[in-house]
PDB file of C-alpha atoms and ligand atoms in Angstrom:
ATOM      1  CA  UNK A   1     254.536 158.896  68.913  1.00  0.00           C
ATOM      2  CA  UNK A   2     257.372 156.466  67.581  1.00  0.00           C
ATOM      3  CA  UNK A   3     257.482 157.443  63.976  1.00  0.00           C
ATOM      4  CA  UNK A   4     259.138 155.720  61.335  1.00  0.00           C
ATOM      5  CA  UNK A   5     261.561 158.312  61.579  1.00  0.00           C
ATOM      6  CA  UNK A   6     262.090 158.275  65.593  1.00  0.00           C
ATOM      7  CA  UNK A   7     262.233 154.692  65.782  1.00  0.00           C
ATOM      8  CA  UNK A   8     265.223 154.516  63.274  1.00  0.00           C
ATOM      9  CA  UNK A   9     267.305 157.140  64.857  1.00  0.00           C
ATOM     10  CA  UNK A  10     266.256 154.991  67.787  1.00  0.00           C
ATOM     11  CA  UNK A  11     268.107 151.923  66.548  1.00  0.00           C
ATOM     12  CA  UNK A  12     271.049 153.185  64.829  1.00  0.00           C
ATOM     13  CA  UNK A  13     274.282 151.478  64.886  1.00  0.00           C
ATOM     14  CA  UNK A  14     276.606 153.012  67.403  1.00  0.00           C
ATOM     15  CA  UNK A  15     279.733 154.162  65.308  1.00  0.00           C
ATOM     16  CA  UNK A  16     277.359 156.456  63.993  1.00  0.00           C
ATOM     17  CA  UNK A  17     277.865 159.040  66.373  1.00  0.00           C
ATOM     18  CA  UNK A  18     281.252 158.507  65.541  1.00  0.00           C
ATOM     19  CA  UNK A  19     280.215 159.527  61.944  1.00  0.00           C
ATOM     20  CA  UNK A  20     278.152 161.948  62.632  1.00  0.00           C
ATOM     21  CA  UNK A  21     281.290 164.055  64.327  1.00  0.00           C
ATOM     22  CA  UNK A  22     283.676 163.190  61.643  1.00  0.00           C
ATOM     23  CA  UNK A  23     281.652 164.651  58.946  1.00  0.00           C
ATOM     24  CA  UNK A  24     280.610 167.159  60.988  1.00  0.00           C
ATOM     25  CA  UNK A  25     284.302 168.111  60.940  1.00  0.00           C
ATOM     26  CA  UNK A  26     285.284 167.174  57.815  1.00  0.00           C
ATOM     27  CA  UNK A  27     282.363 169.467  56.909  1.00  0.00           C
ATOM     28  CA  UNK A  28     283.640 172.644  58.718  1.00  0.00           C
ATOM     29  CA  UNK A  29     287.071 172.008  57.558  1.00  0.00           C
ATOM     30  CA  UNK A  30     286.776 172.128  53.635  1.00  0.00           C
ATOM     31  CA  UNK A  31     284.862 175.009  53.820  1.00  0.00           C
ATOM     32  CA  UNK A  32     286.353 177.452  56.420  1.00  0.00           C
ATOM     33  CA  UNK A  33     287.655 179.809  53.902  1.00  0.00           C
ATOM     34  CA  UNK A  34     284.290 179.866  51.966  1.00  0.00           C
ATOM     35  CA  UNK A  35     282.782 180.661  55.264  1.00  0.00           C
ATOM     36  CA  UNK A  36     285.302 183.402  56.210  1.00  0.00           C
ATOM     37  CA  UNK A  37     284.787 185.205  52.630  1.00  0.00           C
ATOM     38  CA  UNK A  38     280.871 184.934  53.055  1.00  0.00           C
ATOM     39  CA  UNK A  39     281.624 186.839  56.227  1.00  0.00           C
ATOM     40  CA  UNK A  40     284.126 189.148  54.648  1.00  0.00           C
ATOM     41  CA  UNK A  41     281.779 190.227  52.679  1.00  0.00           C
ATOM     42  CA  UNK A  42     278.510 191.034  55.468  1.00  0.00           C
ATOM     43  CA  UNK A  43     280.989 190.855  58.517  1.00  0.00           C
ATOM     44  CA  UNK A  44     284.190 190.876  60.390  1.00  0.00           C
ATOM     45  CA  UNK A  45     285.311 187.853  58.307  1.00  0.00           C
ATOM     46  CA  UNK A  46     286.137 185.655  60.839  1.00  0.00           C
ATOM     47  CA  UNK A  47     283.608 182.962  61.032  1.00  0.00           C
ATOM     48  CA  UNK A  48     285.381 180.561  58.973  1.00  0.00           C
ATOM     49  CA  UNK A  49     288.087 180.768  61.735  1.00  0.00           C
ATOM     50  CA  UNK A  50     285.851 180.453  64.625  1.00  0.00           C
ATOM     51  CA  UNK A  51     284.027 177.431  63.334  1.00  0.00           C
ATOM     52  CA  UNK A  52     287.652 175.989  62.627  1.00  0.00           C
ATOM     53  CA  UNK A  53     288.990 176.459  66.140  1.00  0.00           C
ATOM     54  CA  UNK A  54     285.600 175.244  67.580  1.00  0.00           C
ATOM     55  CA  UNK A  55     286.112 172.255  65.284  1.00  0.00           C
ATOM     56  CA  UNK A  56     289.339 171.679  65.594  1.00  0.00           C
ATOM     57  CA  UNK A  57     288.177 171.522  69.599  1.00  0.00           C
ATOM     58  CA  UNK A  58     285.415 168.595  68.715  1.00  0.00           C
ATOM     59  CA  UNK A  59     287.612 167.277  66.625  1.00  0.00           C
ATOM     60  CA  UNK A  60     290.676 166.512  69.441  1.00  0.00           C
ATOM     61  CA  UNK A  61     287.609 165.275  71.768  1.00  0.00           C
ATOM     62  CA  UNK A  62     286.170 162.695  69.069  1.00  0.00           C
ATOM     63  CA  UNK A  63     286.837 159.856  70.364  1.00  0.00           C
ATOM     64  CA  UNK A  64     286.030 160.707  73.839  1.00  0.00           C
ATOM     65  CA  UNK A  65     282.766 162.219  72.437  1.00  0.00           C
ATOM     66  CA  UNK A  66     281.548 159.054  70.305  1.00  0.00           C
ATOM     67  CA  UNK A  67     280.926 156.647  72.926  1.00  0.00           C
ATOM     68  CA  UNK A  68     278.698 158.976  75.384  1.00  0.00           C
ATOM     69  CA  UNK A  69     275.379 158.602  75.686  1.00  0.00           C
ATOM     70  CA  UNK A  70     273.475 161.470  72.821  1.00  0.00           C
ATOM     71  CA  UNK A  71     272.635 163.205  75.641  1.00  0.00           C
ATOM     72  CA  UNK A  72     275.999 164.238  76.722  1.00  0.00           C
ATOM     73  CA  UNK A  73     278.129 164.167  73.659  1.00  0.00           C
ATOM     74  CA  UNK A  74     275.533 167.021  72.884  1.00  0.00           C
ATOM     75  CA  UNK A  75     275.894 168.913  75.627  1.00  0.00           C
ATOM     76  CA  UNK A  76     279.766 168.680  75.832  1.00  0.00           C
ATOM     77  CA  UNK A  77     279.995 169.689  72.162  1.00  0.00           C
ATOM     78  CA  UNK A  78     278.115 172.348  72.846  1.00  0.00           C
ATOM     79  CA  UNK A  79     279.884 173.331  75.838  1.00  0.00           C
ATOM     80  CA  UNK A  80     283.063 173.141  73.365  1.00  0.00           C
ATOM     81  CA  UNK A  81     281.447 175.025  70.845  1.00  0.00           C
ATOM     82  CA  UNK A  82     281.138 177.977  73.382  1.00  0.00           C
ATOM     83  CA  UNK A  83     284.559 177.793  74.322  1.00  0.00           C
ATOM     84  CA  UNK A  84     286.047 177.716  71.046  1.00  0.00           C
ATOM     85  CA  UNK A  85     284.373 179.066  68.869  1.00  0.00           C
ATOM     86  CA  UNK A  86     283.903 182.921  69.741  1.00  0.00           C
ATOM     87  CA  UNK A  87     281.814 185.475  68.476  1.00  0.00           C
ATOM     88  CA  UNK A  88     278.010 185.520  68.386  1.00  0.00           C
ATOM     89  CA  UNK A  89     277.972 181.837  66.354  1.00  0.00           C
ATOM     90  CA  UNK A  90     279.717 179.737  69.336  1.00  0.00           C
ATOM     91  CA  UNK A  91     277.052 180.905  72.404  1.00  0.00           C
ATOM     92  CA  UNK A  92     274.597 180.397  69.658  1.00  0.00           C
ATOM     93  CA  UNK A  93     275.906 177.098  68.302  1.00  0.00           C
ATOM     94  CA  UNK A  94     276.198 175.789  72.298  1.00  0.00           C
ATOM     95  CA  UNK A  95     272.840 177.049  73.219  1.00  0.00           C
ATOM     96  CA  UNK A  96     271.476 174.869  70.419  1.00  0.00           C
ATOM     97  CA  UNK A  97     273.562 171.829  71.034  1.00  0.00           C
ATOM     98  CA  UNK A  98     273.137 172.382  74.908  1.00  0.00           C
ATOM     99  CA  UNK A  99     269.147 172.404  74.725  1.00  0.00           C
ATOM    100  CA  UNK A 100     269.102 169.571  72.558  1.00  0.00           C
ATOM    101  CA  UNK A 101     271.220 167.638  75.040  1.00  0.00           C
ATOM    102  CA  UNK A 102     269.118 168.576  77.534  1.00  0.00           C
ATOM    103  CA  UNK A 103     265.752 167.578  76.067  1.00  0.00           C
ATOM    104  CA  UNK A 104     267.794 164.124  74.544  1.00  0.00           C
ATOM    105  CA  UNK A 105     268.491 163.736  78.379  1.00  0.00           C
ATOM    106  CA  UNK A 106     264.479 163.126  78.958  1.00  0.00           C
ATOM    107  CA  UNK A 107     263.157 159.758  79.060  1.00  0.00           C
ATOM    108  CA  UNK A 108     261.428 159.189  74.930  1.00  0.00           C
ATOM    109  CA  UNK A 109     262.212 162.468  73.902  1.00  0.00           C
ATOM    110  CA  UNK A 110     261.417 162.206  70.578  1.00  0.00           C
ATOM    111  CA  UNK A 111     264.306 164.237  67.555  1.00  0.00           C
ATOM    112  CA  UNK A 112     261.415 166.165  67.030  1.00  0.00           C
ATOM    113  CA  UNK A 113     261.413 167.284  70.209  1.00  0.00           C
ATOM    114  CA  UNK A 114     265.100 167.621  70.547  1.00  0.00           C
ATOM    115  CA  UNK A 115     265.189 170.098  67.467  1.00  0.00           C
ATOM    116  CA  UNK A 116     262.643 171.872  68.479  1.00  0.00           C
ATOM    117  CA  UNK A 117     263.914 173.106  71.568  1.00  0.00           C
ATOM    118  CA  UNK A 118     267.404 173.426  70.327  1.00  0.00           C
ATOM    119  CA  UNK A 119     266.344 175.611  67.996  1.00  0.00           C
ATOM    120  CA  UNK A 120     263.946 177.839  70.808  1.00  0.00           C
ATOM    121  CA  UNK A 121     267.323 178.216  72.423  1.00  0.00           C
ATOM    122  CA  UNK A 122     268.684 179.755  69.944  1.00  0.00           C
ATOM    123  CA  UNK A 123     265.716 181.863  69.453  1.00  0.00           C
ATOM    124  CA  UNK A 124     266.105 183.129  73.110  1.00  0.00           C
ATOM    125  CA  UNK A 125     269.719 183.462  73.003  1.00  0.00           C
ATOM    126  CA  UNK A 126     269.682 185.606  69.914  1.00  0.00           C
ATOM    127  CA  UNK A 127     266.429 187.282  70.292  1.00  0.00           C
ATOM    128  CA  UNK A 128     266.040 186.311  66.825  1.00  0.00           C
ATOM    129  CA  UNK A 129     263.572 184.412  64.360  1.00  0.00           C
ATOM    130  CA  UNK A 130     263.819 183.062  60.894  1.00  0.00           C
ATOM    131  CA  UNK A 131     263.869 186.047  58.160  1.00  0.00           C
ATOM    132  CA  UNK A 132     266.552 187.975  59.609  1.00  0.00           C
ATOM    133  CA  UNK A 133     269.017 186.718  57.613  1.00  0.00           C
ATOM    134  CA  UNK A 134     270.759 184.250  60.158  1.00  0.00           C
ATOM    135  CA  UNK A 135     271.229 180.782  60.954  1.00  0.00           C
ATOM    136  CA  UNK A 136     267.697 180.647  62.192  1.00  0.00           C
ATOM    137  CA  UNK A 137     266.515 180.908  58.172  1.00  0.00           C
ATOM    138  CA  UNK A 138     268.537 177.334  57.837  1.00  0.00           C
ATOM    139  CA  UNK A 139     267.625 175.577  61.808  1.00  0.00           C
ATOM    140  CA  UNK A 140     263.558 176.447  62.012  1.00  0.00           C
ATOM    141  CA  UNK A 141     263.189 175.290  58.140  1.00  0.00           C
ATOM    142  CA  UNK A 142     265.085 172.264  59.080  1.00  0.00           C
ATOM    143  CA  UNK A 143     263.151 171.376  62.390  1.00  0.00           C
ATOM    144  CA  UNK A 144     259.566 172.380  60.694  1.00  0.00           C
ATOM    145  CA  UNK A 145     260.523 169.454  57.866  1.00  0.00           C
ATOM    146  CA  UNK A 146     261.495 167.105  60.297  1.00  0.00           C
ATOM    147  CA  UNK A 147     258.300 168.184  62.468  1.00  0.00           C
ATOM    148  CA  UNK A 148     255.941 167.316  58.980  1.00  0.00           C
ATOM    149  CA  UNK A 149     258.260 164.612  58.341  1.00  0.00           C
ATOM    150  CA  UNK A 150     256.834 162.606  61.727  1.00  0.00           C
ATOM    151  CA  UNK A 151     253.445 163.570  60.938  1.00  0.00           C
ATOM    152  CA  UNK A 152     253.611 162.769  57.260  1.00  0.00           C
ATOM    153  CA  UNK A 153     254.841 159.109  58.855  1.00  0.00           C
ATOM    154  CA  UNK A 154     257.840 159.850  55.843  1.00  0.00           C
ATOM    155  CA  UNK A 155     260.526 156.773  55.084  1.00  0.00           C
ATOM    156  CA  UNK A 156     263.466 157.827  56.983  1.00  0.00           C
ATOM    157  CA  UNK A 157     265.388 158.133  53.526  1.00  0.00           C
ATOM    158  CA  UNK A 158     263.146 160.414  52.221  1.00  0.00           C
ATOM    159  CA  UNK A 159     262.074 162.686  55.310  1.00  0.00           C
ATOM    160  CA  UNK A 160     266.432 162.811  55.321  1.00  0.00           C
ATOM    161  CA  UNK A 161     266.615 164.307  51.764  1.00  0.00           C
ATOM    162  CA  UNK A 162     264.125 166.686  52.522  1.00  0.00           C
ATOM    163  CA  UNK A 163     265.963 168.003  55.166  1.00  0.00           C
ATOM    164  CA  UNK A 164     268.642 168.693  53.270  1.00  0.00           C
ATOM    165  CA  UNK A 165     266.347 169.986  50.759  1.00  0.00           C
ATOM    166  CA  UNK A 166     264.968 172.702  53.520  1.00  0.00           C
ATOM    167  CA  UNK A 167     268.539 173.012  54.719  1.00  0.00           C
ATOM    168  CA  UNK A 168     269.714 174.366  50.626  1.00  0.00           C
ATOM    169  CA  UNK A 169     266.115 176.049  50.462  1.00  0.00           C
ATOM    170  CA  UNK A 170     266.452 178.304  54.175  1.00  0.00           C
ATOM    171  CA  UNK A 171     270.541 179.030  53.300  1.00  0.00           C
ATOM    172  CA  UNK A 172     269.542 180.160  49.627  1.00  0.00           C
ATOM    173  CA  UNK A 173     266.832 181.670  51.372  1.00  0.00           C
ATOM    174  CA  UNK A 174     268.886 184.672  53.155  1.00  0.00           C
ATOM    175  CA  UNK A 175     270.469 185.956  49.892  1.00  0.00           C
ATOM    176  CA  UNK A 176     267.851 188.527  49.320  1.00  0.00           C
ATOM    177  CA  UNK A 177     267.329 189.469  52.815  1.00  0.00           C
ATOM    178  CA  UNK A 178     268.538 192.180  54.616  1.00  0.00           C
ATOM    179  CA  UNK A 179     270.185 191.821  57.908  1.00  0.00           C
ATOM    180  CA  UNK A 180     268.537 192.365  60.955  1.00  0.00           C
ATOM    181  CA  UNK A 181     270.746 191.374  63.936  1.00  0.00           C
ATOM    182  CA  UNK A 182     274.186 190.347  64.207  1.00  0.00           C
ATOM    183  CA  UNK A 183     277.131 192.284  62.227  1.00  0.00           C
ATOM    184  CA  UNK A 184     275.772 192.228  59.000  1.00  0.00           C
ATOM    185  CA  UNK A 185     272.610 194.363  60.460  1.00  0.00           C
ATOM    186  CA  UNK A 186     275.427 197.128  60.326  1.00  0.00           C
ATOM    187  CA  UNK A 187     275.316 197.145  56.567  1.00  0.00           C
ATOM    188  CA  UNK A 188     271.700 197.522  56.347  1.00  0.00           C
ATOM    189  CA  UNK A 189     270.573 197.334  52.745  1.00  0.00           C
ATOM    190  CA  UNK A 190     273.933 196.855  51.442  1.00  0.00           C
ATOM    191  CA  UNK A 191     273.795 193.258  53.067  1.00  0.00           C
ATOM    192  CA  UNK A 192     270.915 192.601  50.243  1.00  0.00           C
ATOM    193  CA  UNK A 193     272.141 189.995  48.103  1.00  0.00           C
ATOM    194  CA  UNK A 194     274.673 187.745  50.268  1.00  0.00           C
ATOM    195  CA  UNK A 195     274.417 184.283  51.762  1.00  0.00           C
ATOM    196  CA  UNK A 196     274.603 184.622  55.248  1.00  0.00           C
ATOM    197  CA  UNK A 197     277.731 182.961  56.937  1.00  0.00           C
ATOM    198  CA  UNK A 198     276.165 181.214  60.297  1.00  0.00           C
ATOM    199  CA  UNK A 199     273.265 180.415  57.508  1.00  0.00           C
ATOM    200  CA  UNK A 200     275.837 178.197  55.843  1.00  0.00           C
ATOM    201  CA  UNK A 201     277.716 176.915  58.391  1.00  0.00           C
ATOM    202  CA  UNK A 202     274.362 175.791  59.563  1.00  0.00           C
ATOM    203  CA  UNK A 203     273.649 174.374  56.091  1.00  0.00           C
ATOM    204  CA  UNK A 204     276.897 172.640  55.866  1.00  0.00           C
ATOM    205  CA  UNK A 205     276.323 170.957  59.751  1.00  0.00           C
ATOM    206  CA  UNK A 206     272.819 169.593  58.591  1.00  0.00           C
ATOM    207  CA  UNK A 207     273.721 168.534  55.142  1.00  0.00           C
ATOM    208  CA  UNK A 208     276.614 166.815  56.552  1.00  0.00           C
ATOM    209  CA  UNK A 209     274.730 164.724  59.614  1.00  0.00           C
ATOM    210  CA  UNK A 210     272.018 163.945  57.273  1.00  0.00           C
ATOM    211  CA  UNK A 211     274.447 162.319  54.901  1.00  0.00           C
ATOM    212  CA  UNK A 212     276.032 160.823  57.751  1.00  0.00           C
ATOM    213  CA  UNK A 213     272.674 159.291  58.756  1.00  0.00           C
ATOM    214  CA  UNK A 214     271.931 158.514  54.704  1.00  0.00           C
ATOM    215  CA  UNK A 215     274.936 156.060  54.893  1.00  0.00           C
ATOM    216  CA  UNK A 216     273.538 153.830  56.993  1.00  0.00           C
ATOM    217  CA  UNK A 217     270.185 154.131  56.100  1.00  0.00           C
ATOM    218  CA  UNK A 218     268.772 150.407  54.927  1.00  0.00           C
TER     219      UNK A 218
HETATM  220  P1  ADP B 301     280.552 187.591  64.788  1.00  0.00           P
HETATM  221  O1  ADP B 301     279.340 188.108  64.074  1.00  0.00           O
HETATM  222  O2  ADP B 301     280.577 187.970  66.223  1.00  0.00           O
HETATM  223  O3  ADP B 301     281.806 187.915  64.055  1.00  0.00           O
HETATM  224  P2  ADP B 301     280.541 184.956  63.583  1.00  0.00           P
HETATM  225  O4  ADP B 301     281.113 185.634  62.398  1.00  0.00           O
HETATM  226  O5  ADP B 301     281.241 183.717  64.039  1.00  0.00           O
HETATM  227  O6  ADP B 301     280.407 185.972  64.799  1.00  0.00           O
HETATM  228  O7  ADP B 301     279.033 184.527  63.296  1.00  0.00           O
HETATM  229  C1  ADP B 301     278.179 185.316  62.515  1.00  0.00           C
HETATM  230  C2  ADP B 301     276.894 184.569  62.293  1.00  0.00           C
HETATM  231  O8  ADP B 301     276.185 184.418  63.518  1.00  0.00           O
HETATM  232  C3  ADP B 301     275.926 185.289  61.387  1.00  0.00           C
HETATM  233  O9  ADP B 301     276.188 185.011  60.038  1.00  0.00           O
HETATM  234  C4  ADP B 301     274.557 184.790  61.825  1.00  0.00           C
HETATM  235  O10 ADP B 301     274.175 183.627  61.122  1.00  0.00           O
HETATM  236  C5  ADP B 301     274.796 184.424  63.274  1.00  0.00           C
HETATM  237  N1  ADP B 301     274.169 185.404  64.159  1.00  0.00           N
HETATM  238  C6  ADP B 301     274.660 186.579  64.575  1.00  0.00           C
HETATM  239  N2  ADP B 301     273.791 187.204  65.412  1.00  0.00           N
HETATM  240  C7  ADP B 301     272.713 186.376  65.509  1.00  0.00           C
HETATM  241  C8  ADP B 301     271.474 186.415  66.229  1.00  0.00           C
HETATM  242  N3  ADP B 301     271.157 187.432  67.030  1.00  0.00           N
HETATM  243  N4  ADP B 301     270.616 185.376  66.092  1.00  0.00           N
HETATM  244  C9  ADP B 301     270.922 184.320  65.310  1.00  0.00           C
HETATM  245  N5  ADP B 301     272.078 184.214  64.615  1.00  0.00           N
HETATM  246  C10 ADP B 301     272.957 185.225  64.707  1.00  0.00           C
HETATM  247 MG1   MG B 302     282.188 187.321  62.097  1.00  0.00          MG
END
């Protein structure tokens, strides 16, 4: 089931993991404070912070990171994420990155595939779905567009702008929601009407690789 899609991910160059982690970081880094006000305002406020220090943990591993094999630069960033990142985002963050390192790890596992089971991961881990006002209303948007994407047979420039499209569509998504797990579920209705921090954070991760991937898209 090489798609269009598959088969370019397939054949990209290798710096790009390289590129991938730097705007990844870069990503995180300009918008740490906007992340720790959007949890100031549902939260504890510190999510900027922990995304920052998890970060900051990729980021002194980069190099290191951007010549394994996909398989195991995910699962190491993950396994960084969890140290380093605290609170309920970084076992949530790892489980994702984990589980997609795992599946990557399987002989023509396809990105679909990979997403998808990230994603379940973090389903199980936060015995949580989409419309509780989480990251999950950013990830299962993202993996269901990649999902039609393959099926759709979708140029690889196009099926990568409508990720981000999804990603900007599931973070806008949580403002009207109220909170159902995590801290902000503390605030009940009163968490009506805020973007959800791990939502963005989420956003700003997928925006940022698809971009990444946009570069060096013929
Ligand atoms: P904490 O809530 O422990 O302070 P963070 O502030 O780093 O941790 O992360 C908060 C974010 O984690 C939330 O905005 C939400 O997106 C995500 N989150 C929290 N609980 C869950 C859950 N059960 N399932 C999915 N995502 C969750
Ligand atoms: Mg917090």
């Amino acid at each position: 089931m090489i798609a269009t899609q598959e088969a370019f991910v397939a054949q990209a160059p290798d710096p790009l993991l390289a590129r991938l982690l730097d705007a990844a970081i870069e990503a995180i880094g300009t918008n740490a404070d906007l992340l720790g006000d959007l949890d100031r305002a549902i939260g504890d406020g510190d999510h900027g912070l922990n995304m920052l220090r998890g970060f900051a943990a990729v980021a002194g591993q980069r190099d290191d990171l951007a010549v394994l094999p996909l398989a195991a630069a995910l699962d190491a960033m993950g396994k960084l994420l969890v140290m380093n990142v605290g609170g309920a985002s970084g076992p949530l963050y790892g489980s994702l990155l984990i589980a997609m390192g795992k599946a990557a790890a399987r002989d023509g596992a396809s990105v679909a595939t990979i997403l998808e089971e990230g994603v379940a991961a973090v389903k199980r881990r936060g015995k949580s779905d989409r419309g509780e006002k989480t990251m999950l209303d950013v990830l299962v948007p993202v993996q269901l567009a990649w999902a039609q994407s393959c099926r759709e047979g979708l140029a690889p420039r196009d099926a990568l702008e409508r990720l981000r499209r999804a990603a900007k569509e599931g973070l806008d998504s949580t403002r009207p929601l109220m909170a159902t797990k995590g801290r902000a579920s503390f605030l009940r209705e009163r968490s009506i009407g805020h973007l959800d921090p791990g939502a963005f954070s989420s956003f700003l991760l997928v925006d940022a690789t698809c971009r990444a991937f946009l570069e060096v898209e013929p």
